[in-house]
């Protein structure tokens, strides 16, 4: 909506341009306000007004912090209501990467953003809206709903040790730090900030095993094998790749590494049922064979550098297949 919840309610009630939407959703807690009856057209998407239902989300498209878990959950619940009441298949929702501008999608994609219709100047919900997350909320698999393992909104959660705490970490100094940071985030207001400092005593490549639950399976949350593990990552430096380690019944498996671009948020995830995505590590078999797993660590790797590099993690999540 490019503005505040309260301001948009007031604008829709009094603006001279007949601009409106059926519902507004507040960022902080997911509160929903209905502005137009569903049986009536709201003026929100031009020539498509007559047959569409419109939701406006509080915030600004260039600031990801507005898109909170509470907002995602409330919006998805409202859209599921639309699907049930108006016989709209929830599986017809868009399920791809976010777009920063107008990007017209075919009519077969029935749940999408204003930016996905023809003749639009609006670009919401924009580049920071996580459509794959939204699709999963609309279409929960047999394994249940997506589970946020650590969102870093109320604390560091399971990732409460230093980057060099694991004996498997190489290349960085023991003075490297990890702390919750509420000045930058991809989802909500906070992320986990890793400050990686080179170990001047050697020229080893950096391989950082950033532990979850101190690397103890019983200290971590168990999730089903029939799903995907992923997280958002931002690295203020080039040449990095990231991965994730999991504990299953026969030991620890490591995912393949994914290269990430510098100075931008990147979503990475691995399917637990995809044998090609996993390699054996300590005691592991190279495949996820147990019915459930726990996260062992997030891995960050780079060739040796003498620079100090800041990295950020957000929304460590399991999503059902």
PDB file of N, CA and C in Angstrom, residues 1 3-15 19-21 23-26 33-35 56 58:
ATOM      1  N   UNK A   1       0.816  -1.214   0.000  1.00  0.00           N
ATOM      2  CA  UNK A   1       0.000   0.000   0.000  1.00  0.00           C
ATOM      3  C   UNK A   1       0.846   1.258   0.000  1.00  0.00           C
ATOM      4  N   UNK A   3       2.406   2.777   2.471  1.00  0.00           N
ATOM      5  CA  UNK A   3       2.018   3.642   3.562  1.00  0.00           C
ATOM      6  C   UNK A   3       1.640   2.836   4.779  1.00  0.00           C
ATOM      7  N   UNK A   4       1.151   3.534   5.787  1.00  0.00           N
ATOM      8  CA  UNK A   4       0.788   2.883   7.041  1.00  0.00           C
ATOM      9  C   UNK A   4      -0.623   2.309   6.972  1.00  0.00           C
ATOM     10  N   UNK A   5      -0.877   1.398   7.884  1.00  0.00           N
ATOM     11  CA  UNK A   5      -2.202   0.751   7.989  1.00  0.00           C
ATOM     12  C   UNK A   5      -3.277   1.784   8.299  1.00  0.00           C
ATOM     13  N   UNK A   6      -3.068   2.568   9.353  1.00  0.00           N
ATOM     14  CA  UNK A   6      -4.068   3.564   9.749  1.00  0.00           C
ATOM     15  C   UNK A   6      -4.250   4.620   8.666  1.00  0.00           C
ATOM     16  N   UNK A   7      -3.140   5.053   8.062  1.00  0.00           N
ATOM     17  CA  UNK A   7      -3.233   6.062   7.024  1.00  0.00           C
ATOM     18  C   UNK A   7      -3.973   5.564   5.803  1.00  0.00           C
ATOM     19  N   UNK A   8      -3.790   4.303   5.465  1.00  0.00           N
ATOM     20  CA  UNK A   8      -4.468   3.744   4.300  1.00  0.00           C
ATOM     21  C   UNK A   8      -5.955   3.578   4.551  1.00  0.00           C
ATOM     22  N   UNK A   9      -6.324   3.185   5.766  1.00  0.00           N
ATOM     23  CA  UNK A   9      -7.753   3.103   6.101  1.00  0.00           C
ATOM     24  C   UNK A   9      -8.402   4.475   5.917  1.00  0.00           C
ATOM     25  N   UNK A  10      -7.768   5.502   6.446  1.00  0.00           N
ATOM     26  CA  UNK A  10      -8.309   6.859   6.327  1.00  0.00           C
ATOM     27  C   UNK A  10      -8.373   7.299   4.867  1.00  0.00           C
ATOM     28  N   UNK A  11      -7.356   6.979   4.098  1.00  0.00           N
ATOM     29  CA  UNK A  11      -7.320   7.364   2.683  1.00  0.00           C
ATOM     30  C   UNK A  11      -8.429   6.677   1.895  1.00  0.00           C
ATOM     31  N   UNK A  12      -8.602   5.386   2.112  1.00  0.00           N
ATOM     32  CA  UNK A  12      -9.645   4.669   1.386  1.00  0.00           C
ATOM     33  C   UNK A  12     -11.041   5.195   1.739  1.00  0.00           C
ATOM     34  N   UNK A  13     -11.207   5.677   2.948  1.00  0.00           N
ATOM     35  CA  UNK A  13     -12.514   6.194   3.368  1.00  0.00           C
ATOM     36  C   UNK A  13     -12.823   7.571   2.782  1.00  0.00           C
ATOM     37  N   UNK A  14     -11.779   8.327   2.438  1.00  0.00           N
ATOM     38  CA  UNK A  14     -12.000   9.738   2.098  1.00  0.00           C
ATOM     39  C   UNK A  14     -11.346  10.205   0.804  1.00  0.00           C
ATOM     40  N   UNK A  15     -10.637   9.346   0.063  1.00  0.00           N
ATOM     41  CA  UNK A  15      -9.917   9.844  -1.107  1.00  0.00           C
ATOM     42  C   UNK A  15     -10.885  10.195  -2.245  1.00  0.00           C
ATOM     43  N   UNK A  19     -10.179   5.095  -5.116  1.00  0.00           N
ATOM     44  CA  UNK A  19      -9.193   4.024  -4.909  1.00  0.00           C
ATOM     45  C   UNK A  19      -9.606   3.204  -3.691  1.00  0.00           C
ATOM     46  N   UNK A  20      -9.495   1.882  -3.804  1.00  0.00           N
ATOM     47  CA  UNK A  20      -9.919   1.032  -2.684  1.00  0.00           C
ATOM     48  C   UNK A  20      -9.345  -0.361  -2.852  1.00  0.00           C
ATOM     49  N   UNK A  21      -9.479  -1.154  -1.813  1.00  0.00           N
ATOM     50  CA  UNK A  21      -9.158  -2.581  -1.842  1.00  0.00           C
ATOM     51  C   UNK A  21     -10.133  -3.262  -0.899  1.00  0.00           C
ATOM     52  N   UNK A  23      -9.442  -5.594   1.403  1.00  0.00           N
ATOM     53  CA  UNK A  23      -8.902  -5.802   2.745  1.00  0.00           C
ATOM     54  C   UNK A  23      -7.546  -5.114   2.888  1.00  0.00           C
ATOM     55  N   UNK A  24      -7.227  -4.710   4.122  1.00  0.00           N
ATOM     56  CA  UNK A  24      -5.913  -4.209   4.498  1.00  0.00           C
ATOM     57  C   UNK A  24      -5.371  -5.098   5.618  1.00  0.00           C
ATOM     58  N   UNK A  25      -4.045  -5.302   5.627  1.00  0.00           N
ATOM     59  CA  UNK A  25      -3.417  -6.131   6.657  1.00  0.00           C
ATOM     60  C   UNK A  25      -2.292  -5.351   7.317  1.00  0.00           C
ATOM     61  N   UNK A  26      -2.294  -5.347   8.642  1.00  0.00           N
ATOM     62  CA  UNK A  26      -1.281  -4.626   9.414  1.00  0.00           C
ATOM     63  C   UNK A  26      -0.033  -5.478   9.587  1.00  0.00           C
ATOM     64  N   UNK A  33      -8.494  -5.501   8.211  1.00  0.00           N
ATOM     65  CA  UNK A  33      -9.651  -4.615   8.130  1.00  0.00           C
ATOM     66  C   UNK A  33     -10.270  -4.744   6.750  1.00  0.00           C
ATOM     67  N   UNK A  34     -11.587  -4.999   6.707  1.00  0.00           N
ATOM     68  CA  UNK A  34     -12.294  -5.061   5.431  1.00  0.00           C
ATOM     69  C   UNK A  34     -12.791  -3.666   5.055  1.00  0.00           C
ATOM     70  N   UNK A  35     -12.511  -3.251   3.821  1.00  0.00           N
ATOM     71  CA  UNK A  35     -12.902  -1.931   3.340  1.00  0.00           C
ATOM     72  C   UNK A  35     -14.041  -1.988   2.325  1.00  0.00           C
ATOM     73  N   UNK A  56      -4.332  -5.236   0.388  1.00  0.00           N
ATOM     74  CA  UNK A  56      -3.200  -4.322   0.511  1.00  0.00           C
ATOM     75  C   UNK A  56      -2.473  -4.627   1.819  1.00  0.00           C
ATOM     76  N   UNK A  58       0.349  -3.486   4.619  1.00  0.00           N
ATOM     77  CA  UNK A  58       0.991  -2.292   5.159  1.00  0.00           C
ATOM     78  C   UNK A  58       2.485  -2.285   4.856  1.00  0.00           C
TER      79      UNK A  58
END
